[in-house]
Tab-separated table of C-alpha atoms in Angstrom:
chain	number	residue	atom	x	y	z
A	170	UNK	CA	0.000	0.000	0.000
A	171	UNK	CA	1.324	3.495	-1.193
A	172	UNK	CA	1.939	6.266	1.337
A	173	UNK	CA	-1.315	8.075	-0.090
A	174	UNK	CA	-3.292	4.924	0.241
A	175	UNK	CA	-2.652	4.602	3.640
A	176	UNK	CA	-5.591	2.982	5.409
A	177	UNK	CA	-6.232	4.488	8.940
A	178	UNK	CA	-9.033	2.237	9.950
A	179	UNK	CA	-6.510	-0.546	10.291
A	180	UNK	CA	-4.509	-0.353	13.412
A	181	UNK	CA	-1.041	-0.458	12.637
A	182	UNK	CA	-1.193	0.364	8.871
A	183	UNK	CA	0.151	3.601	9.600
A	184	UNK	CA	3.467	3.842	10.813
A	185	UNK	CA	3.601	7.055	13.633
A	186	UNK	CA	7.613	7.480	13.237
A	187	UNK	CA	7.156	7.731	9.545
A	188	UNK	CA	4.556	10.215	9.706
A	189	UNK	CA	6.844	12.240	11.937
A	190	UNK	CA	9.350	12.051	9.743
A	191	UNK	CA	7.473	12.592	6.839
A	192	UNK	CA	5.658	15.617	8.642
A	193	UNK	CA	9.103	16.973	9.471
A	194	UNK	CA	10.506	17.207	6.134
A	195	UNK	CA	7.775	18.658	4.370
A	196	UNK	CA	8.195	21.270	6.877
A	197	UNK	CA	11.789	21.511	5.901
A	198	UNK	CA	11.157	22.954	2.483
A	199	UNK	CA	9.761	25.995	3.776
A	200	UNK	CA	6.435	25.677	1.488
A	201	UNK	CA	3.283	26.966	3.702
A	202	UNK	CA	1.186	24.038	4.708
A	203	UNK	CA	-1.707	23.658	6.951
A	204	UNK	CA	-2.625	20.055	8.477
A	205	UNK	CA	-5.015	19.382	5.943
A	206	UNK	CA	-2.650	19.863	3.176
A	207	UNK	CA	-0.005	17.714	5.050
A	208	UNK	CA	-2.503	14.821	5.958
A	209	UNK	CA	-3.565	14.875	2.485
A	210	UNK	CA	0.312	14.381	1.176
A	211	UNK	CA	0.656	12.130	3.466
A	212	UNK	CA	-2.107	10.102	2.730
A	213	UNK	CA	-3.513	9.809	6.232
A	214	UNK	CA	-6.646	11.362	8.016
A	215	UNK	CA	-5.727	14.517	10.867
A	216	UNK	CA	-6.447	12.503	13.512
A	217	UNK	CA	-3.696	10.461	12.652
A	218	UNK	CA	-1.201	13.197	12.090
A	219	UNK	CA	-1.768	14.398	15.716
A	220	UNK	CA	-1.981	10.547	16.763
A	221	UNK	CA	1.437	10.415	15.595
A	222	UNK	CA	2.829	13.456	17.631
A	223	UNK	CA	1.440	12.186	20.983
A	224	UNK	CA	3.618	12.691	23.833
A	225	UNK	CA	5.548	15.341	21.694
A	226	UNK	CA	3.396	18.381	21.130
A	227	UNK	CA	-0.465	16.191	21.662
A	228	UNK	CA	-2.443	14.739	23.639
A	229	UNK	CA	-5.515	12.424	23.078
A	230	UNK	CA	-8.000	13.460	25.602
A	231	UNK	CA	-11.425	11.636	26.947
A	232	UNK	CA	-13.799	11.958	24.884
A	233	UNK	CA	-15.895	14.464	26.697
A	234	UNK	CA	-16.734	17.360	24.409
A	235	UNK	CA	-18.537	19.894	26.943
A	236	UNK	CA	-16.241	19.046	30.039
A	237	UNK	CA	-12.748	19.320	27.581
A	238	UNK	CA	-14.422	22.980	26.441
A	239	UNK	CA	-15.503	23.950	29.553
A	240	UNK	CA	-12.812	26.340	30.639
A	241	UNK	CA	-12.777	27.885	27.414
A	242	UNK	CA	-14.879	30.742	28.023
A	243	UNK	CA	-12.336	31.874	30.994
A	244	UNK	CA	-9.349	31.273	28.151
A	245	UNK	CA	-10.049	35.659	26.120
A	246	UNK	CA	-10.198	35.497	22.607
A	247	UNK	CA	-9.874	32.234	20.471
A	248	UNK	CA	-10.302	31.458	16.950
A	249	UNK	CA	-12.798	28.697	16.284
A	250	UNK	CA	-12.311	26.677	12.642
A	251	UNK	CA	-15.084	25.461	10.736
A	252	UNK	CA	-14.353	23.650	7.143
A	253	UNK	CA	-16.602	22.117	4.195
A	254	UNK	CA	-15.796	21.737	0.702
A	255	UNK	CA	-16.095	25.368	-0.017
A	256	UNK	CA	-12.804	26.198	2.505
A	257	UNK	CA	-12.584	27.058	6.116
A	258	UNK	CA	-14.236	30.050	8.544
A	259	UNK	CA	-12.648	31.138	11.457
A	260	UNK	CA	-14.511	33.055	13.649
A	261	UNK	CA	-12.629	35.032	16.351
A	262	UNK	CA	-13.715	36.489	19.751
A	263	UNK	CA	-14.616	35.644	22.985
A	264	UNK	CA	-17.285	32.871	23.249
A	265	UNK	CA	-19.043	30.736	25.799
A	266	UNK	CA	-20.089	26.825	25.794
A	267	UNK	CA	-23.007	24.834	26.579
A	268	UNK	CA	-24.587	21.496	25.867
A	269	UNK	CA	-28.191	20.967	24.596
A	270	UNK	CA	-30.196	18.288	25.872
A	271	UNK	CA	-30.676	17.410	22.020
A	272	UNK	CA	-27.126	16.525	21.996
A	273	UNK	CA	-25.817	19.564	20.428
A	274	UNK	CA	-22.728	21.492	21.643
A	275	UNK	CA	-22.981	25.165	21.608
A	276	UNK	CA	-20.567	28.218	21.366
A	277	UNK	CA	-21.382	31.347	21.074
A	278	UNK	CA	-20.012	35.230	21.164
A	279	UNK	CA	-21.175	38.304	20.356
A	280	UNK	CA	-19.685	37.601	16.827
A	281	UNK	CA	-20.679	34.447	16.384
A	282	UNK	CA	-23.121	31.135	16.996
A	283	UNK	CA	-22.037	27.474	16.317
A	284	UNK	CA	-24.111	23.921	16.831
A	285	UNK	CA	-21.903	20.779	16.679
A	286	UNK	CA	-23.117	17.510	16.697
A	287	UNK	CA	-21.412	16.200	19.543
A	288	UNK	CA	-22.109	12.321	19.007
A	289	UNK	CA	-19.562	13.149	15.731
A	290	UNK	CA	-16.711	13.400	18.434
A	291	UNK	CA	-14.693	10.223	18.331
A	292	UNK	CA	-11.262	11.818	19.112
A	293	UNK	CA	-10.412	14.890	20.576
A	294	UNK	CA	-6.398	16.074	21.133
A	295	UNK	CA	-4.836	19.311	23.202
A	296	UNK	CA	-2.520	20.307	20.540
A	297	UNK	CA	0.606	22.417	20.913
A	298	UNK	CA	2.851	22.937	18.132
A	299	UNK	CA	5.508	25.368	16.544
A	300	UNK	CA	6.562	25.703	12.841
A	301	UNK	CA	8.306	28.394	10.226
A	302	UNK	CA	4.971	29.621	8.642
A	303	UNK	CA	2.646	29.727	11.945
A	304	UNK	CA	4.740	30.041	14.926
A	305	UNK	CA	3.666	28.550	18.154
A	306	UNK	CA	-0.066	27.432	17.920
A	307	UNK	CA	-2.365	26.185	21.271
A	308	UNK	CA	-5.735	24.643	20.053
A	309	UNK	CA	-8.284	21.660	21.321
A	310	UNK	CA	-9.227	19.950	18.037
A	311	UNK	CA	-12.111	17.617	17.542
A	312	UNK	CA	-12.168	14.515	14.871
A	313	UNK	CA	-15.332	12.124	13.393
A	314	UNK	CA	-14.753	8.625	13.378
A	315	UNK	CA	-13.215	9.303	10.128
A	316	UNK	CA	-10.020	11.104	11.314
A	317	UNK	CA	-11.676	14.195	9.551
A	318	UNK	CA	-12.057	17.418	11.679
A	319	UNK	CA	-15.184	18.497	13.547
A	320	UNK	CA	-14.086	21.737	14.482
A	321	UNK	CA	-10.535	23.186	16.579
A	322	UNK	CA	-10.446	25.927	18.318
A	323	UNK	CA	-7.039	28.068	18.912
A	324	UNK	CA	-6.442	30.372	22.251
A	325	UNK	CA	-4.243	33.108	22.314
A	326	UNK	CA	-3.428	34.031	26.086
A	327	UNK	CA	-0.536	31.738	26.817
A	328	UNK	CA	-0.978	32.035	30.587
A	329	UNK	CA	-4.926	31.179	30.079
A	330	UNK	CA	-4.136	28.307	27.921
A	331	UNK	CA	-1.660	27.056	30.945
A	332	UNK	CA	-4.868	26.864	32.719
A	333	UNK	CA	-6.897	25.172	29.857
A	334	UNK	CA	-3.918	22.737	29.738
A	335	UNK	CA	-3.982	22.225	33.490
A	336	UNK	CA	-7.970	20.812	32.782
A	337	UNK	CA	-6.951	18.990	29.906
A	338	UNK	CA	-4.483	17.066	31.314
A	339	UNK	CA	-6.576	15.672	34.327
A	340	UNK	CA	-9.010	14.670	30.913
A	341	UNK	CA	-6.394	12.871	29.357
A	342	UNK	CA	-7.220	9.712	28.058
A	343	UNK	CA	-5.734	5.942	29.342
A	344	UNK	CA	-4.725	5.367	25.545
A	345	UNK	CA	-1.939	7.997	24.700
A	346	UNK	CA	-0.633	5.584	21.474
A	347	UNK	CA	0.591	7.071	18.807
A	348	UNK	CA	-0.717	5.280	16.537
A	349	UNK	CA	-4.152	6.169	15.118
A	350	UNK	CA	-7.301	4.282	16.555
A	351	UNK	CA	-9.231	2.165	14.473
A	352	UNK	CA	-12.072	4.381	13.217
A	353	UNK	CA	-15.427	2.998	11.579
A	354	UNK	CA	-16.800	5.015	8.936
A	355	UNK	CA	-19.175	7.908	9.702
A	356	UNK	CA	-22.946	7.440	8.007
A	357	UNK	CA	-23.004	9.109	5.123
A	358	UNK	CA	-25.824	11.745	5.582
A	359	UNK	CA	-25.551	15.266	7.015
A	360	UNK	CA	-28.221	16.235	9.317
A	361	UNK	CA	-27.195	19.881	9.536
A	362	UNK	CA	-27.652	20.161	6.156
A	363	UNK	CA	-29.658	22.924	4.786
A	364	UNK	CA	-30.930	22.741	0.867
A	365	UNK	CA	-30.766	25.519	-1.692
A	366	UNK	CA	-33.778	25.128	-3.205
A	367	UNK	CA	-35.634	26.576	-0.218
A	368	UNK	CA	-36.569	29.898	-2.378
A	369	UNK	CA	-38.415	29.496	-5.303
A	370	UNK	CA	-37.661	32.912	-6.149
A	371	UNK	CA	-33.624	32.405	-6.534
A	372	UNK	CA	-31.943	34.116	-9.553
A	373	UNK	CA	-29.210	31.291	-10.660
A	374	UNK	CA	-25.992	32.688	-11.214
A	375	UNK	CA	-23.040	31.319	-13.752
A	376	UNK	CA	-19.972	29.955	-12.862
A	377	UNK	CA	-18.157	32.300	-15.097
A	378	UNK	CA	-19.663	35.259	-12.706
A	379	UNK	CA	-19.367	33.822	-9.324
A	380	UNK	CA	-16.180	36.466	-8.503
A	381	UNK	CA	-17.981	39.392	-10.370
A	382	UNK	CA	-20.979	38.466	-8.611
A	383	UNK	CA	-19.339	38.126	-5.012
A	384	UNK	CA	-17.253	41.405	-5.770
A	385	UNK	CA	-20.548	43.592	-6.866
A	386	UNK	CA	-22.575	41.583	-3.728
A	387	UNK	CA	-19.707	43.017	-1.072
A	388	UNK	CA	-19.084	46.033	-2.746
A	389	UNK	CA	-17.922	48.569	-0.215
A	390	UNK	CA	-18.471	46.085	2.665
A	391	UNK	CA	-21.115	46.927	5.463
A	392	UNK	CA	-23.016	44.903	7.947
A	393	UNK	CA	-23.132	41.507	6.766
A	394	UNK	CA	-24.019	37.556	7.838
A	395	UNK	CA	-22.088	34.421	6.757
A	396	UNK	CA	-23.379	31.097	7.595
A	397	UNK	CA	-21.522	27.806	6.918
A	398	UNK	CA	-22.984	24.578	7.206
A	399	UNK	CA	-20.283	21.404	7.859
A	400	UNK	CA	-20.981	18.118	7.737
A	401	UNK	CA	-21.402	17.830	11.682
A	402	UNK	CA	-21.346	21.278	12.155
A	403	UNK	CA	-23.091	25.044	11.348
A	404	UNK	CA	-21.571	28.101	12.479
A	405	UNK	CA	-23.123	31.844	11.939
A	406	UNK	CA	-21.078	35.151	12.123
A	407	UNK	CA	-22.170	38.324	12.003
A	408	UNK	CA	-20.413	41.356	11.381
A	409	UNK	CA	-18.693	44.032	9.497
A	410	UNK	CA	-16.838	43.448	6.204
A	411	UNK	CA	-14.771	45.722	4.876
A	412	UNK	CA	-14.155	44.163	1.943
A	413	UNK	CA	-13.039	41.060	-0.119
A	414	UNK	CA	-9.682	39.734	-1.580
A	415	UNK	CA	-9.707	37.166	-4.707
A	416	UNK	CA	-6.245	35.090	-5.030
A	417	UNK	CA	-5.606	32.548	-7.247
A	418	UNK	CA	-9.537	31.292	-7.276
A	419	UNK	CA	-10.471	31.797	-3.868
A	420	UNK	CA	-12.009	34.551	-2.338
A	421	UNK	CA	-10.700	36.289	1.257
A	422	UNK	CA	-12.239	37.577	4.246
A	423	UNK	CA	-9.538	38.959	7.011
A	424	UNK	CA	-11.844	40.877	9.670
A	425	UNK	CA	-11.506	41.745	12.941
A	426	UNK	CA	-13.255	38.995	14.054
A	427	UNK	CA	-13.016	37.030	11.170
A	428	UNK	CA	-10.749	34.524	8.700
A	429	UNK	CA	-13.131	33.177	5.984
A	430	UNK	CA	-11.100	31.382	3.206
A	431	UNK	CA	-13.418	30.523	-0.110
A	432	UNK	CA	-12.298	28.231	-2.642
A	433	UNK	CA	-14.814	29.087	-6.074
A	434	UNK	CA	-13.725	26.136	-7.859
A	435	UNK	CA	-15.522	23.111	-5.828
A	436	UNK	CA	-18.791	25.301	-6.044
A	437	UNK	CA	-21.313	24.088	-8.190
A	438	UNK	CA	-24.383	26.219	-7.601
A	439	UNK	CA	-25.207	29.691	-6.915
A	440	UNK	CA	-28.359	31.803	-5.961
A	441	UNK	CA	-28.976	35.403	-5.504
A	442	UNK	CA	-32.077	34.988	-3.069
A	443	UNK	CA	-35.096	37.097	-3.532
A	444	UNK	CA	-34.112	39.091	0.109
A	445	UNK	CA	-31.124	39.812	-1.582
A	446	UNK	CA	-28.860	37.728	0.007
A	447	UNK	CA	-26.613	35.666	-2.290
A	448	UNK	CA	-26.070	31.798	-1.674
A	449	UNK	CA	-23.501	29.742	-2.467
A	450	UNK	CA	-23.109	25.645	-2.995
A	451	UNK	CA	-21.854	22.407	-4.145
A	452	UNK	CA	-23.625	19.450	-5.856
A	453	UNK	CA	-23.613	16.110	-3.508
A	454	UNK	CA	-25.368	12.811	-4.494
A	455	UNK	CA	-27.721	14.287	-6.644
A	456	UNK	CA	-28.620	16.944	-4.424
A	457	UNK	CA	-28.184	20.835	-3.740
A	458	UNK	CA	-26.834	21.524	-0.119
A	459	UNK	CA	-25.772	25.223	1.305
A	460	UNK	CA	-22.789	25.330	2.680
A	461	UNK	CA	-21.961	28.981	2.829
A	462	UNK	CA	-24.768	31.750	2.705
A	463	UNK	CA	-23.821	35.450	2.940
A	464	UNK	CA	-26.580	37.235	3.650
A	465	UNK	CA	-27.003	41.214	4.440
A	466	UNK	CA	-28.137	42.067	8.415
A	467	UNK	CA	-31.634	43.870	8.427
């Protein structure tokens, strides 16, 4: 089996001290990377690429989403990652947690609103990590039973996130392996989904206009709302933009309180909604799914 064909639901058919190794030298050429693009030339899932750093930089932690998040509304201003097939959105702020009875994890700021399926957990590491393009990073991040990420969640404060790690570590789970768990796969139906076609009035838009259309939508910026829907996750900001960036095929948000990083190419479907908001997809199984609206605050 090929290094990209890796397969991580089989314990011991990935190798942790190759990964490492693997990890490191990609790192060595000095080309900006982000976990997903180093999991995916590596040919393993992110769970697995933090598996492989445990007891040097992670730790795998019980999984025990509201009690592991529970300090985090002491820990100032974090960043909070979301990604689907469209890119990733990173609110940032100060938030709080709580837990739904209808098993549905909560976070929430005066930027920002996010519901997680918590039954997705199936792996959850403290993470702390240093490298040429990002510096020293401090996050909690939360995999499916498919190595793929739920969500992560950076702090900031360094003396806070002593504290956080202080919690985390008496949450630390018995199995500290490094080598990845064996993960079933996750059902293959997302029931945060929300469909396009939920406005009969919707003015289609080309792919050939998406950027003019996103460009003339923003225009001068203003108060505005972006929603993205994940496949275990949906997370609502609301804010001010004050304006857009479009490199190489994807389209950039860098607010105050927000990251939003849009790739144009995987989307397959686009409305402008009879509100006026303007509502962007991709085409799964057959079917139309949302998964980012921007949408103008009344």
């Amino acid at each position: 089996m090929s290094e990209h064909q890796r397969d991580t639901s089989v314990p011991g058919s990935v190798d942790p001290g190759t990964v490492l190794e693997e990890w490191r030298a990609l790192l060595a050429t000095g080309e900006h990377l982000h976990a997903p693009d180093i999991a995916r030339r590596l040919g393993v899932s992110e769970a697995a690429l933090l598996a492989a750093r445990a007891g040097t930089g992670a730790v795998r932690l019980s999984v025990d989403p509201i009690r592991v998040l529970a300090p985090l509304a002491d820990c100032g201003r974090v960043l909070c990652a979301f990604a689907n097939e469209c890119g990733v959105h990173m609110p940032l702020g100060d938030v709080s947690v709580t837990a739904g009875i209808d098993g549905v994890l909560r976070i929430s700021g005066s930027h920002m609103s996010a519901e997680i399926d918590d039954g997705a957990v199936a792996e959850i590491f403290l993470f702390e990590d240093h490298d040429p393009n990002h510096g020293n990073t401090r996050s909690l991040q939360f995999f499916s039973s498919t190595g793929a990420p739920v969500f992560k969640t950076f702090v900031f404060h360094k003396s806070r996130f002593d504290a956080l790690r202080r919690h985390c570590h008496e949450l630390a789970n018995e199995d500290q392996s490094r080598v990845p768990r064996p993960l079933a796969a996750t059902p293959g139906f997302d029931p945060l989904a929300v469909s396009l076609n939920n406005d009969a009035n919707a003015q289609h838009i080309p792919g050939s206009a998406y950027q003019e259309t996103i460009s003339s939508f923003l225009g001068d910026g203003g108060a505005f709302e972006i929603e993205a829907v994940c496949r275990h996750a949906r997370v609502t900001w609301h804010g001010t933009i004050s304006g857009a960036r479009f490199d190489r095929g994807m389209l950039h948000l860098h607010e105050t309180d927000l990251r939003s990083h849009l790739r144009l190419a995987p989307l397959a479907i686009a409305h402008r909604t009879a509100k006026g908001g303007l509502s962007l997809g991709i085409s799964a199984s057959g079917s139309s799914e949302r998964r980012l609206r921007i949408g103008v605050e009344n």
